[in-house]
C-alpha positions as a printed Julia matrix, in Angstrom:
298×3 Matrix{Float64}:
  62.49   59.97  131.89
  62.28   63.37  130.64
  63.97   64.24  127.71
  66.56   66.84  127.15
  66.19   69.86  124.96
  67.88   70.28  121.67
  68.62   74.06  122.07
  70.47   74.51  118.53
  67.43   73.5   117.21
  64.78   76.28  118.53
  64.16   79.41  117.18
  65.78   78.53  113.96
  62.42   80.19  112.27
  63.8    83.49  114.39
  66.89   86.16  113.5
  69.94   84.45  114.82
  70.5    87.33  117.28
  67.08   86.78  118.79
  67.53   83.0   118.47
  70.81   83.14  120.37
  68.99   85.32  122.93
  66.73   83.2   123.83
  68.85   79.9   123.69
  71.19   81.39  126.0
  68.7    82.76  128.61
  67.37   79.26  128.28
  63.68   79.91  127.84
  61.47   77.23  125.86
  58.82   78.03  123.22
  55.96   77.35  126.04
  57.5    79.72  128.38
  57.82   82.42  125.99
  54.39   82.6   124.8
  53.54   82.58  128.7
  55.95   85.31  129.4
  54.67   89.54  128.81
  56.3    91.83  126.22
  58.15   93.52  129.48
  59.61   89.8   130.34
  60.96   89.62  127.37
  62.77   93.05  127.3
  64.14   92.29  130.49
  65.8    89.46  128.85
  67.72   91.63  126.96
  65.71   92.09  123.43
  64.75   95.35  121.71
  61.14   96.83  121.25
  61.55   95.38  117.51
  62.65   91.61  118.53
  60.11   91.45  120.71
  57.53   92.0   118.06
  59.24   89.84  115.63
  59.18   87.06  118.41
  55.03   87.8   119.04
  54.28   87.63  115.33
  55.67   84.12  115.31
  54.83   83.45  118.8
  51.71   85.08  120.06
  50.96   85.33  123.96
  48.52   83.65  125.44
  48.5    85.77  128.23
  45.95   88.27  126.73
  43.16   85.01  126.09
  43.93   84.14  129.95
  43.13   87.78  130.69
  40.38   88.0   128.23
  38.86   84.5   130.05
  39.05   86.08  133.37
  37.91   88.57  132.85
  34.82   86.95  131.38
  34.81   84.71  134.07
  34.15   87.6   136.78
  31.81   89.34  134.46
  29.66   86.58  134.54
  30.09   85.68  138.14
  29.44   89.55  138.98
  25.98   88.91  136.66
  24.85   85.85  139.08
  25.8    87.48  142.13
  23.71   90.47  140.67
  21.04   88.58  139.6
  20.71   86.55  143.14
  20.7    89.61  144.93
  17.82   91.15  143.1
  15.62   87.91  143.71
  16.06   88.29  147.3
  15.63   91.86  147.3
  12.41   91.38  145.36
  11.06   87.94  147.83
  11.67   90.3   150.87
   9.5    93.46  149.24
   7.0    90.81  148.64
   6.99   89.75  152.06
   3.99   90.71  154.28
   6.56   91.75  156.98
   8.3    93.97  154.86
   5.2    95.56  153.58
   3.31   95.93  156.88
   6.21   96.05  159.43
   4.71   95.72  163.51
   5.77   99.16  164.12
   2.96  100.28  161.28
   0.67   97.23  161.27
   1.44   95.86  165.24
  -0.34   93.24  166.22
  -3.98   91.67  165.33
  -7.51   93.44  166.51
  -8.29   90.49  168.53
  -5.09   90.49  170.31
  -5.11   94.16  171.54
  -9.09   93.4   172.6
  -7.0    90.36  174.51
  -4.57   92.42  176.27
  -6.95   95.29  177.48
  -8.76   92.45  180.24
  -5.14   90.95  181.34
  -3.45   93.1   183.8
   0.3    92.8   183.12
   1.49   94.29  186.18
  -0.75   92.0   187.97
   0.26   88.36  189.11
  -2.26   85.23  189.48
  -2.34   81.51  191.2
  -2.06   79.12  188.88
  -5.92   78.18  189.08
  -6.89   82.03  188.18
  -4.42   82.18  185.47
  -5.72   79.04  183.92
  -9.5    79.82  184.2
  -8.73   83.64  182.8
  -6.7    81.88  179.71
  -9.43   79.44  178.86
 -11.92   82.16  178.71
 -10.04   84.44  176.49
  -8.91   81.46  174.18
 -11.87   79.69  173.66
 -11.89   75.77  173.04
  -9.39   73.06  172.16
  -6.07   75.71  172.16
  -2.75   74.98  173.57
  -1.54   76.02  176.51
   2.04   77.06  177.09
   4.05   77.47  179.94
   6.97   79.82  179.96
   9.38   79.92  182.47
  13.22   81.8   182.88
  15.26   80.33  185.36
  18.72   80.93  187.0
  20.92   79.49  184.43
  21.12   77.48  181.02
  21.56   73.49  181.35
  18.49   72.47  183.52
  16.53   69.39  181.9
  14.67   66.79  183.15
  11.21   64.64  182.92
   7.86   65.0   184.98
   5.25   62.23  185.04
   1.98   64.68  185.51
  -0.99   63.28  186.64
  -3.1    64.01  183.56
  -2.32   63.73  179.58
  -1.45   66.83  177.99
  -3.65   66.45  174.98
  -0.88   65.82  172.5
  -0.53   62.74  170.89
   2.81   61.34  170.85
   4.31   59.25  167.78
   6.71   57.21  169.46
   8.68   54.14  167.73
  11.26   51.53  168.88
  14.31   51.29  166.29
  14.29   48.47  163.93
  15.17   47.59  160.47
  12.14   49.22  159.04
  13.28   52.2   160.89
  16.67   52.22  159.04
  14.39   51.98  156.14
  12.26   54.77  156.7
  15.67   57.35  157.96
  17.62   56.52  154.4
  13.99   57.49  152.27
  14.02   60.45  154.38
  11.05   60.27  156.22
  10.17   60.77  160.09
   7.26   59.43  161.15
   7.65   59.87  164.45
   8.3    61.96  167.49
  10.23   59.65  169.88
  12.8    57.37  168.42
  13.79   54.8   171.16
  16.74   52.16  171.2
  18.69   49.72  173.1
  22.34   50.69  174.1
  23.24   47.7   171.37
  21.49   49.68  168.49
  23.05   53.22  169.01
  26.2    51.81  166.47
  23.95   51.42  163.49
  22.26   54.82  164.53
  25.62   56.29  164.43
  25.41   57.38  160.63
  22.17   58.94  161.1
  23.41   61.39  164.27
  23.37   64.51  162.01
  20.1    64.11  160.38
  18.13   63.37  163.94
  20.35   65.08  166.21
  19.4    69.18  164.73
  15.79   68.1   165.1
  16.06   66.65  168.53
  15.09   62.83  167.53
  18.32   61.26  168.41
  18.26   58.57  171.1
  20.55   59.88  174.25
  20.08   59.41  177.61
  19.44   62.35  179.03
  16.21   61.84  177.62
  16.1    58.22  178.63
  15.15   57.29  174.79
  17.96   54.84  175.22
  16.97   51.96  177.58
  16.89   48.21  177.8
  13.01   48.55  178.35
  12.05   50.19  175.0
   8.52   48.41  175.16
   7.97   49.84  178.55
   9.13   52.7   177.74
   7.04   53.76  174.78
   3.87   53.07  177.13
   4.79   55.67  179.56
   5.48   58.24  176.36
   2.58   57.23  174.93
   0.13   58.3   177.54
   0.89   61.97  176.92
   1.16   62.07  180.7
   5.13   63.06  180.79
   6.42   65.82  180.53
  10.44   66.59  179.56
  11.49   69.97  179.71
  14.81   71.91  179.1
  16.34   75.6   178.31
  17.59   76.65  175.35
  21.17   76.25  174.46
  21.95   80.06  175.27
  19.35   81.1   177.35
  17.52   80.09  180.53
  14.45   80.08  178.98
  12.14   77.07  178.95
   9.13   76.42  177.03
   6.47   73.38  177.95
   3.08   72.47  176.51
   0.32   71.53  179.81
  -2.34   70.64  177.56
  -5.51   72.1   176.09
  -8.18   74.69  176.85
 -10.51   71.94  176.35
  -9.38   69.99  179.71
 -10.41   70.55  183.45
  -9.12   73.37  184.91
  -8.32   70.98  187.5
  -6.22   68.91  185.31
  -4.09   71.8   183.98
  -3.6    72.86  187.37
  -2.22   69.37  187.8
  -0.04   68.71  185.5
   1.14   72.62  186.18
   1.93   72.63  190.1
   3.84   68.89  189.2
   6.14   70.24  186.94
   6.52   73.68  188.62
   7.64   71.26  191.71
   9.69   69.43  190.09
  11.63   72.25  188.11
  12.02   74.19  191.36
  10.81   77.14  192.62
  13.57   78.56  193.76
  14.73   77.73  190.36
  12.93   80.19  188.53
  12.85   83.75  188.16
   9.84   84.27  186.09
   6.46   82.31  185.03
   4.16   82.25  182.22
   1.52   80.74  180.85
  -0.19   81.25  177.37
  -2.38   79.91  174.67
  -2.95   80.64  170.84
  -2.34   84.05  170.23
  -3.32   85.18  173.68
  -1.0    87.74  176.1
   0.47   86.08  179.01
  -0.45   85.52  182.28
   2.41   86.49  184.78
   1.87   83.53  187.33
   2.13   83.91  191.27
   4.6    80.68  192.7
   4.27   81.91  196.38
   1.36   79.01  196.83
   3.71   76.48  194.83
């Protein structure tokens, strides 16, 4: 219970005028040292009580200030400080010192470009011989496709691998393991509709870099085994746009392959995508132009 103030005993080391003042306006020695020199007149004392009241009971309001005002002089340093680090990593940058519009691109890309016709569209046979000649051996091939509109996904089964190995692992209790050291050793996570609760925690870790189990994907199934067979073959292919643009992006395989293999796995998932589905086709390897394909023989 809080206890009630003796008022005839304050200010007894002030003038009794002053003393009386302040007892009657009711203000308590912690609120006047809180209050400013115009408070105080305001409560009815002269310019000469006010600085008989300050030499016994100093504000506090000029440390506060005085604090502050140290307090943004040293966030105003960081700030400073921050800024001139980042000013200095982007002048260090090789972009910033040789921008495209005064270094543009690489000597072997423009010798690249001048024997690809960009006006010019090819099957996807010719396109795929002309890349592997310009590329040379064991580079990735890309295909590049816009389509109608955002939200089209799906999975192919081509009939040859695409040359990328695939890390794919069923969830178990070495996976929990490995997810709460931080580490992700693997490309496909699969699990059983009865794991997905003890995945739950986990969902903003995997989900931003696309390993959560969903099905859309199918990477949640009853059949995990089975599953991670199929994966593992590097003969399926899933495909989807971007979140904000109908754009989507695909690896075939490698320069290395049969053209006949590329062609494939390239005609499958054109198929299945749709033709009438897409406005505009692609293909590219490492650092090579692109090859505008032809889809009339699709």
């Amino acid at each position: 219970m809080a206890t009630r103030t003796n008022w005839k005993e304050l200010y007894q080391d002030l003038p009794e005028k002053v003393a009386a003042t302040l007892r009657e306006k009711r203000v308590k020695p912690e609120q006047l040292t809180a209050k400013n020199d115009g408070e105080l007149l305001a409560l009815g004392l002269s310019d000469t009580d006010v600085e008989t009241v300050r030499a016994k009971y100093p504000s506090t309001l000029s440390e506060l200030v005085e604090r502050s005002a140290d307090l943004k002089s040293a966030k105003a340093d960081t700030l400073s400080e921050k800024k001139t680090k980042k000013v200095k990593e982007i002048s260090d940058s090789h972009f910033y010192k040789y921008p495209r519009r005064v270094f543009g691109r690489s000597s072997r890309y423009k010798a690249l470009a001048k024997k690809i016709n960009r006006n010019q569209t090819c099957e996807p046979k010719a396109a795929l011989e002309k890349l592997i000649s310009l590329a040379g051996k064991d580079k990735a091939i890309d295909l590049h496709l816009n389509v109608l509109d955002t939200g089209l996904r799906g999975e192919v089964k081509v009939p040859f691998s695409t040359g990328k190995t695939i890390r794919v692992e069923i969830f178990s209790d070495k996976t929990i393991t490995a997810l709460n050291n931080n580490e992700f050793n693997f490309d496909v996570l699969l699990a059983t509709p009865a794991d997905m609760p003890k995945l739950a925690k986990y969902a903003k870790v995997l989900g931003p870099k696309g390993l959560m189990p969903n099905p859309k994907s199918n990477t949640i199934t009853n059949d995990p085994e089975t599953r991670a067979k199929q994966l593992s073959a590097g003969a399926t292919i899933a495909f989807k746009t971007e979140p904000k643009f109908p754009i989507i992006h695909v690896s075939l395989g490698k320069t290395s392959q049969k053209v006949e293999e590329l062609t494939g796995n390239l005609t499958t998932l054109l198929r299945e995508v749709g033709v009438t589905k897409i406005t505009g086709a692609f293909l590219t390897a490492n650092q090579t132009p692109s090859v505008r394909l032809d889809l009339s023989s699709i």
